[in-house]
Amino acid sequence: MAFAAPLGFCLAEGTVVVLVGAGMVLLGKALVLRRAPRQSVLDAIDTMLALLIADIMVSSAGLPSVDPTTAQIGVLAVAAMAIDAIISRSVRAALIGEGLARAGFAVAFAILVLEALQSGQLIWGLLALIPGSAHYLDTRVLLTRESALSTAQQLLRLPNLIAVQRTTVADLVPFVDDLRRILGSDVLWMHTTLPSGTVLVEASAHGTVQCRPDDDLGFTRPSRPERPQILKRETLPPGWRAAVYVPLSAPDGRDAGYLLLGWTRRTGPYLARWMVAGVLGGAMTSTGRALGAFWANVWAAHDLESERSRLSAAIDHSDVAILALEPSGRVVVWNAAMAGLTGTPTADALQRRPEELFTLTDEDGSMLDLVNGVNGSARLTMPTGRSLWVEISSSTPDDVRASGLRTAVFVDKSAIRQLEYMRHLLLASVHHELHGPLTSISGHAQLLGTVVSDEAEAASLTAITDAVEIMHHVIADLVLILGEDPSARPAAAREPVDLPSLLRRTLQILPSVAARTTTVTPAKMIVHGDPVRLRQCLLLVLGNAEKYAPDGKITVTLHREGDHGVISIADEGPGIPEDERRLVLKPYYRSAATQDLPGSGMGLHIAEVMMAVMGGEIQLVDAPSGGLQVDLRLPLATGDGCRGGDHPEDCRT
């Protein structure tokens, strides 16, 4: 309309041009382009307003006239630019140079047509075809470029086309058909690989069909070029006269597929050359890159959705209760274990605040807030009043800044707490129930000691009294060590202890062990320690030697190493591998080789605790006989050691 208006204003009154122009636009868009009636009316109104503005301009210049002056020609050019700017409503309206060129084509066309009418010479009419053809080509290039890029951009704006919406390949069919019409080809193939599989979509003037990638289409894909290129006739499918190959390139350079524009017309080779030349060739390259970006976005969205699905499945099927809070403090993750722990379904918990779902209190009853971070034991109380003890581990501030989410993991500790309480209650009951019988045994032993004169019998009564005293301490220590506080330690005296004498009294308590035990001791060796605790350690170690090495002899040696006195107890049993020696000092640890023997795995652990509270230590080494040697070390009392020195002849066996 902007092209034909200058000629119309020279041949007819402005009112006639306005009405005819608006009517032609309305008729063309309603019937030919089949636009919606409302849109067609709006386009006709825009055209009428543009022509009315141009009519005011040309009327003031004295038009219509079949022989316009130079000033009138200038007014016609300005009017053509105004009409184009108003009715185009695209990026072209902002390009003054392009608008001026089109106005120049329109005015040149009008002058040449008027000259042909005045002179009656056909040559002027033929010359008028030159600006008309130039205008047509210019419009065709710009429309093709803008339409192709606009279609690609619309496709790019479809969020998560394949990954989230589960769109099928059939959704690409209308897009490919629209792209074929925009680019003016007879046939258009789009070949790409989406998360749903490799697809080849064909659009033609006879209808759009979806092809399988393994169909024999009679086309061999060339080595991937960087820009659109014309293919040779012999490489084309049957019936094709020309084709343009457009590679689809992702932003990172990956191959995203290709477009193949085909023509079956005789003019196909010329159209193919036109599509890869000049501005239109750049438009094809841009379209290929835009489609490559779409391909990359689809795969990125698919990978993100796949990762989210895997993570969600892992969280939902985890046995550990997990929740996550967004920065506003609302729940965005509440897995099945969390729902089972609290009794609140996931659907009811999402987008609510934690304080609406439960409360957290510490050991002292103080309120805890997940937003501020909670780590350790806490009591979890639901709105129904049900409560339980949980171990909580929540994300640190650095983790929150990186992910934007505050996460927390809950582990139900109620059963463990109940078990620990029952264990402590059982130990307390054992202590209470055994205290009476042990006191009775000790009293009767002391009573018998007043009437027994035989030295052997008196030694047995002394052994009974010592054993009762040790049992009192053992029971009290078990309640303390295995009680609620794992860091609790029994108390111990620090007094001079004569090791040879203590060893003799200890062996009297274990006659079966003493019968096969060889001792190498000095006449005197005094250390700082607790005589009851030290006898307890000796009984535990000697008892292990009797249990794990029932055959062979046991050797107990007292010697001095620096400022420490050492009790070395060596057996001829299987020993303990070096990599397990630190483990057997832990509570409840049992070596695989001794699983079938009775025991709880607490003996050496208790011995280590006793030695530690006395300021000593326990060491496990290989015995000279091949078994296990246990060394009990305690600080020597000042000035004490083997009488007469540390020579072997000063010691006795």
mmCIF file of N, CA and C in Angstrom, residues 308-416:
data_model
loop_
_atom_site.group_PDB
_atom_site.id
_atom_site.type_symbol
_atom_site.label_atom_id
_atom_site.label_comp_id
_atom_site.label_asym_id
_atom_site.label_seq_id
_atom_site.Cartn_x
_atom_site.Cartn_y
_atom_site.Cartn_z
ATOM 1 N N ARG A 308 16.337 -33.867 38.551
ATOM 2 C CA ARG A 308 15.383 -33.570 39.619
ATOM 3 C C ARG A 308 14.552 -34.808 39.961
ATOM 4 N N SER A 309 14.174 -35.558 38.929
ATOM 5 C CA SER A 309 13.385 -36.763 39.167
ATOM 6 C C SER A 309 14.186 -37.807 39.939
ATOM 7 N N ARG A 310 15.476 -37.976 39.552
ATOM 8 C CA ARG A 310 16.313 -38.944 40.276
ATOM 9 C C ARG A 310 16.508 -38.524 41.725
ATOM 10 N N LEU A 311 16.766 -37.216 41.930
ATOM 11 C CA LEU A 311 16.961 -36.737 43.292
ATOM 12 C C LEU A 311 15.679 -36.870 44.097
ATOM 13 N N SER A 312 14.551 -36.529 43.459
ATOM 14 C CA SER A 312 13.274 -36.641 44.159
ATOM 15 C C SER A 312 12.979 -38.084 44.531
ATOM 16 N N ALA A 313 13.273 -39.016 43.603
ATOM 17 C CA ALA A 313 13.034 -40.432 43.906
ATOM 18 C C ALA A 313 13.919 -40.903 45.053
ATOM 19 N N ALA A 314 15.191 -40.451 45.041
ATOM 20 C CA ALA A 314 16.106 -40.851 46.115
ATOM 21 C C ALA A 314 15.636 -40.308 47.461
ATOM 22 N N ILE A 315 15.161 -39.061 47.462
ATOM 23 C CA ILE A 315 14.703 -38.450 48.711
ATOM 24 C C ILE A 315 13.422 -39.117 49.189
ATOM 25 N N ASP A 316 12.488 -39.330 48.252
ATOM 26 C CA ASP A 316 11.192 -39.892 48.639
ATOM 27 C C ASP A 316 11.328 -41.317 49.160
ATOM 28 N N HIS A 317 12.280 -42.086 48.618
ATOM 29 C CA HIS A 317 12.429 -43.482 49.022
ATOM 30 C C HIS A 317 13.477 -43.670 50.118
ATOM 31 N N SER A 318 14.007 -42.580 50.626
ATOM 32 C CA SER A 318 15.003 -42.679 51.687
ATOM 33 C C SER A 318 14.340 -43.055 53.001
ATOM 34 N N ASP A 319 15.039 -43.860 53.803
ATOM 35 C CA ASP A 319 14.538 -44.223 55.127
ATOM 36 C C ASP A 319 14.757 -43.109 56.142
ATOM 37 N N VAL A 320 15.520 -42.093 55.758
ATOM 38 C CA VAL A 320 15.808 -40.978 56.644
ATOM 39 C C VAL A 320 14.826 -39.853 56.354
ATOM 40 N N ALA A 321 14.279 -39.254 57.392
ATOM 41 C CA ALA A 321 13.327 -38.151 57.222
ATOM 42 C C ALA A 321 14.070 -36.882 56.803
ATOM 43 N N ILE A 322 13.620 -36.268 55.714
ATOM 44 C CA ILE A 322 14.289 -35.097 55.147
ATOM 45 C C ILE A 322 13.250 -34.018 54.877
ATOM 46 N N LEU A 323 13.605 -32.776 55.196
ATOM 47 C CA LEU A 323 12.785 -31.637 54.791
ATOM 48 C C LEU A 323 13.702 -30.523 54.330
ATOM 49 N N ALA A 324 13.150 -29.615 53.524
ATOM 50 C CA ALA A 324 13.898 -28.450 53.042
ATOM 51 C C ALA A 324 12.990 -27.239 53.111
ATOM 52 N N LEU A 325 13.580 -26.104 53.492
ATOM 53 C CA LEU A 325 12.853 -24.845 53.608
ATOM 54 C C LEU A 325 13.406 -23.857 52.604
ATOM 55 N N GLU A 326 12.510 -23.143 51.911
ATOM 56 C CA GLU A 326 12.943 -22.083 51.022
ATOM 57 C C GLU A 326 13.315 -20.863 51.846
ATOM 58 N N PRO A 327 13.918 -19.827 51.223
ATOM 59 C CA PRO A 327 14.352 -18.656 52.012
ATOM 60 C C PRO A 327 13.248 -18.011 52.842
ATOM 61 N N SER A 328 11.995 -18.109 52.388
ATOM 62 C CA SER A 328 10.891 -17.525 53.154
ATOM 63 C C SER A 328 10.541 -18.347 54.384
ATOM 64 N N GLY A 329 11.147 -19.531 54.522
ATOM 65 C CA GLY A 329 10.892 -20.368 55.685
ATOM 66 C C GLY A 329 9.779 -21.376 55.497
ATOM 67 N N ARG A 330 9.293 -21.546 54.273
ATOM 68 C CA ARG A 330 8.214 -22.503 54.010
ATOM 69 C C ARG A 330 8.782 -23.830 53.507
ATOM 70 N N VAL A 331 8.065 -24.911 53.791
ATOM 71 C CA VAL A 331 8.508 -26.259 53.434
ATOM 72 C C VAL A 331 8.333 -26.476 51.933
ATOM 73 N N VAL A 332 9.407 -26.920 51.265
ATOM 74 C CA VAL A 332 9.344 -27.258 49.847
ATOM 75 C C VAL A 332 9.697 -28.731 49.604
ATOM 76 N N VAL A 333 10.300 -29.388 50.574
ATOM 77 C CA VAL A 333 10.592 -30.824 50.480
ATOM 78 C C VAL A 333 10.159 -31.473 51.787
ATOM 79 N N TRP A 334 9.386 -32.529 51.667
ATOM 80 C CA TRP A 334 8.870 -33.271 52.839
ATOM 81 C C TRP A 334 8.689 -34.712 52.366
ATOM 82 N N ASN A 335 9.698 -35.556 52.584
ATOM 83 C CA ASN A 335 9.660 -36.884 51.978
ATOM 84 C C ASN A 335 8.768 -37.835 52.776
ATOM 85 N N ALA A 336 8.625 -39.059 52.231
ATOM 86 C CA ALA A 336 7.716 -40.029 52.831
ATOM 87 C C ALA A 336 8.133 -40.403 54.248
ATOM 88 N N ALA A 337 9.463 -40.492 54.489
ATOM 89 C CA ALA A 337 9.931 -40.822 55.840
ATOM 90 C C ALA A 337 9.565 -39.721 56.832
ATOM 91 N N MET A 338 9.634 -38.460 56.379
ATOM 92 C CA MET A 338 9.240 -37.345 57.250
ATOM 93 C C MET A 338 7.745 -37.403 57.534
ATOM 94 N N ALA A 339 6.953 -37.772 56.522
ATOM 95 C CA ALA A 339 5.518 -37.903 56.733
ATOM 96 C C ALA A 339 5.219 -39.024 57.730
ATOM 97 N N GLY A 340 5.949 -40.145 57.625
ATOM 98 C CA GLY A 340 5.751 -41.227 58.566
ATOM 99 C C GLY A 340 6.200 -40.882 59.975
ATOM 100 N N LEU A 341 7.284 -40.094 60.075
ATOM 101 C CA LEU A 341 7.803 -39.717 61.393
ATOM 102 C C LEU A 341 6.837 -38.802 62.133
ATOM 103 N N THR A 342 6.252 -37.840 61.418
ATOM 104 C CA THR A 342 5.401 -36.833 62.051
ATOM 105 C C THR A 342 3.921 -37.151 61.965
ATOM 106 N N GLY A 343 3.540 -38.061 61.037
ATOM 107 C CA GLY A 343 2.124 -38.329 60.842
ATOM 108 C C GLY A 343 1.421 -37.296 59.986
ATOM 109 N N THR A 344 2.172 -36.375 59.367
ATOM 110 C CA THR A 344 1.595 -35.339 58.502
ATOM 111 C C THR A 344 1.891 -35.678 57.053
ATOM 112 N N PRO A 345 0.872 -35.875 56.203
ATOM 113 C CA PRO A 345 1.119 -36.188 54.791
ATOM 114 C C PRO A 345 1.888 -35.074 54.088
ATOM 115 N N THR A 346 2.590 -35.450 53.030
ATOM 116 C CA THR A 346 3.390 -34.471 52.289
ATOM 117 C C THR A 346 2.528 -33.354 51.736
ATOM 118 N N ALA A 347 1.363 -33.687 51.190
ATOM 119 C CA ALA A 347 0.492 -32.665 50.605
ATOM 120 C C ALA A 347 0.060 -31.627 51.633
ATOM 121 N N ASP A 348 -0.081 -32.033 52.896
ATOM 122 C CA ASP A 348 -0.499 -31.099 53.942
ATOM 123 C C ASP A 348 0.664 -30.280 54.485
ATOM 124 N N ALA A 349 1.902 -30.744 54.249
ATOM 125 C CA ALA A 349 3.065 -30.062 54.829
ATOM 126 C C ALA A 349 3.674 -29.018 53.902
ATOM 127 N N LEU A 350 3.590 -29.228 52.591
ATOM 128 C CA LEU A 350 4.243 -28.324 51.643
ATOM 129 C C LEU A 350 3.677 -26.916 51.754
ATOM 130 N N GLN A 351 4.571 -25.934 51.629
ATOM 131 C CA GLN A 351 4.257 -24.502 51.670
ATOM 132 C C GLN A 351 3.738 -24.038 53.033
ATOM 133 N N ARG A 352 3.991 -24.832 54.061
ATOM 134 C CA ARG A 352 3.665 -24.405 55.422
ATOM 135 C C ARG A 352 4.957 -24.195 56.193
ATOM 136 N N ARG A 353 4.860 -23.489 57.295
ATOM 137 C CA ARG A 353 6.040 -23.224 58.121
ATOM 138 C C ARG A 353 6.231 -24.360 59.127
ATOM 139 N N PRO A 354 7.492 -24.654 59.504
ATOM 140 C CA PRO A 354 7.732 -25.775 60.430
ATOM 141 C C PRO A 354 6.983 -25.648 61.746
ATOM 142 N N GLU A 355 6.867 -24.421 62.269
ATOM 143 C CA GLU A 355 6.199 -24.268 63.557
ATOM 144 C C GLU A 355 4.715 -24.630 63.491
ATOM 145 N N GLU A 356 4.156 -24.669 62.278
ATOM 146 C CA GLU A 356 2.770 -25.097 62.129
ATOM 147 C C GLU A 356 2.653 -26.621 62.139
ATOM 148 N N LEU A 357 3.768 -27.314 61.957
ATOM 149 C CA LEU A 357 3.753 -28.776 61.815
ATOM 150 C C LEU A 357 4.302 -29.492 63.036
ATOM 151 N N PHE A 358 5.257 -28.873 63.744
ATOM 152 C CA PHE A 358 5.851 -29.499 64.929
ATOM 153 C C PHE A 358 6.610 -28.445 65.706
ATOM 154 N N THR A 359 7.012 -28.816 66.924
ATOM 155 C CA THR A 359 7.882 -27.968 67.736
ATOM 156 C C THR A 359 9.103 -28.775 68.145
ATOM 157 N N LEU A 360 10.221 -28.075 68.320
ATOM 158 C CA LEU A 360 11.477 -28.700 68.718
ATOM 159 C C LEU A 360 11.937 -28.092 70.033
ATOM 160 N N THR A 361 12.325 -28.943 70.972
ATOM 161 C CA THR A 361 12.866 -28.490 72.254
ATOM 162 C C THR A 361 14.127 -29.284 72.564
ATOM 163 N N ASP A 362 15.039 -28.640 73.295
ATOM 164 C CA ASP A 362 16.276 -29.325 73.669
ATOM 165 C C ASP A 362 16.104 -30.054 74.993
ATOM 166 N N GLU A 363 17.226 -30.540 75.522
ATOM 167 C CA GLU A 363 17.189 -31.312 76.769
ATOM 168 C C GLU A 363 16.612 -30.500 77.925
ATOM 169 N N ASP A 364 16.833 -29.178 77.889
ATOM 170 C CA ASP A 364 16.352 -28.316 78.972
ATOM 171 C C ASP A 364 14.942 -27.814 78.744
ATOM 172 N N GLY A 365 14.316 -28.179 77.631
ATOM 173 C CA GLY A 365 12.968 -27.708 77.334
ATOM 174 C C GLY A 365 12.920 -26.398 76.578
ATOM 175 N N SER A 366 14.089 -25.845 76.175
ATOM 176 C CA SER A 366 14.113 -24.587 75.430
ATOM 177 C C SER A 366 13.696 -24.832 73.987
ATOM 178 N N MET A 367 12.986 -23.851 73.413
ATOM 179 C CA MET A 367 12.516 -23.967 72.040
ATOM 180 C C MET A 367 13.680 -23.828 71.065
ATOM 181 N N LEU A 368 13.630 -24.618 69.986
ATOM 182 C CA LEU A 368 14.634 -24.572 68.925
ATOM 183 C C LEU A 368 13.960 -24.177 67.618
ATOM 184 N N ASP A 369 14.708 -23.467 66.761
ATOM 185 C CA ASP A 369 14.175 -22.989 65.488
ATOM 186 C C ASP A 369 15.048 -23.512 64.357
ATOM 187 N N LEU A 370 14.440 -24.248 63.409
ATOM 188 C CA LEU A 370 15.202 -24.797 62.289
ATOM 189 C C LEU A 370 15.839 -23.709 61.443
ATOM 190 N N VAL A 371 15.185 -22.562 61.328
ATOM 191 C CA VAL A 371 15.718 -21.485 60.494
ATOM 192 C C VAL A 371 17.076 -21.035 61.008
ATOM 193 N N ASN A 372 17.282 -21.094 62.318
ATOM 194 C CA ASN A 372 18.559 -20.689 62.912
ATOM 195 C C ASN A 372 19.572 -21.823 62.935
ATOM 196 N N GLY A 373 19.157 -23.002 62.492
ATOM 197 C CA GLY A 373 20.073 -24.138 62.456
ATOM 198 C C GLY A 373 19.999 -24.956 63.734
ATOM 199 N N VAL A 374 19.777 -26.259 63.594
ATOM 200 C CA VAL A 374 19.704 -27.164 64.740
ATOM 201 C C VAL A 374 20.547 -28.388 64.415
ATOM 202 N N ASN A 375 21.442 -28.749 65.334
ATOM 203 C CA ASN A 375 22.255 -29.952 65.182
ATOM 204 C C ASN A 375 22.359 -30.628 66.539
ATOM 205 N N GLY A 376 22.055 -31.925 66.571
ATOM 206 C CA GLY A 376 22.101 -32.659 67.830
ATOM 207 C C GLY A 376 20.744 -33.238 68.176
ATOM 208 N N SER A 377 20.591 -33.649 69.424
ATOM 209 C CA SER A 377 19.357 -34.288 69.880
ATOM 210 C C SER A 377 18.316 -33.238 70.236
ATOM 211 N N ALA A 378 17.052 -33.546 69.943
ATOM 212 C CA ALA A 378 15.952 -32.640 70.273
ATOM 213 C C ALA A 378 14.684 -33.465 70.396
ATOM 214 N N ARG A 379 13.729 -32.908 71.130
ATOM 215 C CA ARG A 379 12.421 -33.564 71.256
ATOM 216 C C ARG A 379 11.482 -32.965 70.213
ATOM 217 N N LEU A 380 10.922 -33.840 69.382
ATOM 218 C CA LEU A 380 10.008 -33.441 68.315
ATOM 219 C C LEU A 380 8.588 -33.697 68.792
ATOM 220 N N THR A 381 7.790 -32.631 68.862
ATOM 221 C CA THR A 381 6.420 -32.738 69.364
ATOM 222 C C THR A 381 5.448 -32.305 68.279
ATOM 223 N N MET A 382 4.485 -33.167 67.957
ATOM 224 C CA MET A 382 3.487 -32.884 66.944
ATOM 225 C C MET A 382 2.281 -32.185 67.559
ATOM 226 N N PRO A 383 1.432 -31.539 66.716
ATOM 227 C CA PRO A 383 0.240 -30.866 67.251
ATOM 228 C C PRO A 383 -0.697 -31.809 67.994
ATOM 229 N N THR A 384 -0.645 -33.100 67.690
ATOM 230 C CA THR A 384 -1.500 -34.069 68.386
ATOM 231 C C THR A 384 -1.018 -34.356 69.803
ATOM 232 N N GLY A 385 0.176 -33.865 70.148
ATOM 233 C CA GLY A 385 0.738 -34.121 71.461
ATOM 234 C C GLY A 385 1.751 -35.242 71.483
ATOM 235 N N ARG A 386 1.816 -36.044 70.441
ATOM 236 C CA ARG A 386 2.803 -37.128 70.380
ATOM 237 C C ARG A 386 4.192 -36.536 70.238
ATOM 238 N N SER A 387 5.155 -37.079 70.975
ATOM 239 C CA SER A 387 6.518 -36.565 70.928
ATOM 240 C C SER A 387 7.497 -37.725 70.888
ATOM 241 N N LEU A 388 8.672 -37.439 70.369
ATOM 242 C CA LEU A 388 9.730 -38.442 70.302
ATOM 243 C C LEU A 388 11.069 -37.724 70.205
ATOM 244 N N TRP A 389 12.128 -38.446 70.549
ATOM 245 C CA TRP A 389 13.476 -37.898 70.477
ATOM 246 C C TRP A 389 14.073 -38.187 69.104
ATOM 247 N N VAL A 390 14.685 -37.154 68.524
ATOM 248 C CA VAL A 390 15.293 -37.285 67.196
ATOM 249 C C VAL A 390 16.692 -36.682 67.230
ATOM 250 N N GLU A 391 17.517 -37.179 66.324
ATOM 251 C CA GLU A 391 18.838 -36.591 66.080
ATOM 252 C C GLU A 391 18.711 -35.759 64.799
ATOM 253 N N ILE A 392 19.066 -34.471 64.867
ATOM 254 C CA ILE A 392 18.865 -33.549 63.750
ATOM 255 C C ILE A 392 20.222 -33.080 63.239
ATOM 256 N N SER A 393 20.351 -33.050 61.926
ATOM 257 C CA SER A 393 21.518 -32.464 61.267
ATOM 258 C C SER A 393 20.992 -31.529 60.181
ATOM 259 N N SER A 394 21.216 -30.228 60.352
ATOM 260 C CA SER A 394 20.714 -29.245 59.391
ATOM 261 C C SER A 394 21.880 -28.584 58.676
ATOM 262 N N SER A 395 21.569 -27.966 57.535
ATOM 263 C CA SER A 395 22.606 -27.347 56.705
ATOM 264 C C SER A 395 23.209 -26.144 57.394
ATOM 265 N N THR A 396 24.486 -25.900 57.065
ATOM 266 C CA THR A 396 25.209 -24.770 57.630
ATOM 267 C C THR A 396 24.911 -23.510 56.830
ATOM 268 N N PRO A 397 25.225 -22.306 57.342
ATOM 269 C CA PRO A 397 24.980 -21.060 56.589
ATOM 270 C C PRO A 397 25.624 -21.046 55.214
ATOM 271 N N ASP A 398 26.828 -21.620 55.073
ATOM 272 C CA ASP A 398 27.470 -21.631 53.754
ATOM 273 C C ASP A 398 26.667 -22.473 52.768
ATOM 274 N N ASP A 399 26.151 -23.613 53.228
ATOM 275 C CA ASP A 399 25.338 -24.456 52.362
ATOM 276 C C ASP A 399 24.059 -23.743 51.944
ATOM 277 N N VAL A 400 23.469 -23.000 52.874
ATOM 278 C CA VAL A 400 22.228 -22.288 52.574
ATOM 279 C C VAL A 400 22.463 -21.212 51.534
ATOM 280 N N ARG A 401 23.579 -20.483 51.651
ATOM 281 C CA ARG A 401 23.866 -19.431 50.667
ATOM 282 C C ARG A 401 24.097 -20.016 49.284
ATOM 283 N N ALA A 402 24.671 -21.217 49.216
ATOM 284 C CA ALA A 402 24.953 -21.818 47.913
ATOM 285 C C ALA A 402 23.695 -22.364 47.256
ATOM 286 N N SER A 403 22.823 -23.023 48.028
ATOM 287 C CA SER A 403 21.650 -23.675 47.442
ATOM 288 C C SER A 403 20.375 -22.871 47.562
ATOM 289 N N GLY A 404 20.345 -21.920 48.500
ATOM 290 C CA GLY A 404 19.114 -21.170 48.716
ATOM 291 C C GLY A 404 18.095 -21.919 49.550
ATOM 292 N N LEU A 405 18.435 -23.109 50.051
ATOM 293 C CA LEU A 405 17.511 -23.924 50.825
ATOM 294 C C LEU A 405 18.137 -24.288 52.164
ATOM 295 N N ARG A 406 17.331 -24.303 53.186
ATOM 296 C CA ARG A 406 17.735 -24.808 54.492
ATOM 297 C C ARG A 406 17.239 -26.246 54.587
ATOM 298 N N THR A 407 18.144 -27.216 54.654
ATOM 299 C CA THR A 407 17.782 -28.624 54.706
ATOM 300 C C THR A 407 18.033 -29.177 56.095
ATOM 301 N N ALA A 408 17.271 -30.190 56.449
ATOM 302 C CA ALA A 408 17.428 -30.836 57.754
ATOM 303 C C ALA A 408 17.102 -32.317 57.613
ATOM 304 N N VAL A 409 17.879 -33.135 58.334
ATOM 305 C CA VAL A 409 17.702 -34.588 58.343
ATOM 306 C C VAL A 409 17.341 -35.004 59.761
ATOM 307 N N PHE A 410 16.286 -35.826 59.893
ATOM 308 C CA PHE A 410 15.806 -36.275 61.201
ATOM 309 C C PHE A 410 15.972 -37.794 61.298
ATOM 310 N N VAL A 411 16.537 -38.252 62.410
ATOM 311 C CA VAL A 411 16.675 -39.694 62.678
ATOM 312 C C VAL A 411 16.006 -39.978 64.017
ATOM 313 N N ASP A 412 15.056 -40.896 64.005
ATOM 314 C CA ASP A 412 14.301 -41.235 65.214
ATOM 315 C C ASP A 412 15.220 -41.949 66.204
ATOM 316 N N LYS A 413 15.382 -41.367 67.377
ATOM 317 C CA LYS A 413 16.229 -41.941 68.421
ATOM 318 C C LYS A 413 15.413 -42.410 69.627
ATOM 319 N N SER A 414 14.097 -42.409 69.508
ATOM 320 C CA SER A 414 13.262 -42.772 70.657
ATOM 321 C C SER A 414 13.511 -44.210 71.101
ATOM 322 N N ALA A 415 13.599 -45.131 70.136
ATOM 323 C CA ALA A 415 13.813 -46.535 70.503
ATOM 324 C C ALA A 415 15.169 -46.724 71.157
ATOM 325 N N ILE A 416 16.187 -46.032 70.627
ATOM 326 C CA ILE A 416 17.526 -46.149 71.210
ATOM 327 C C ILE A 416 17.538 -45.576 72.615
#
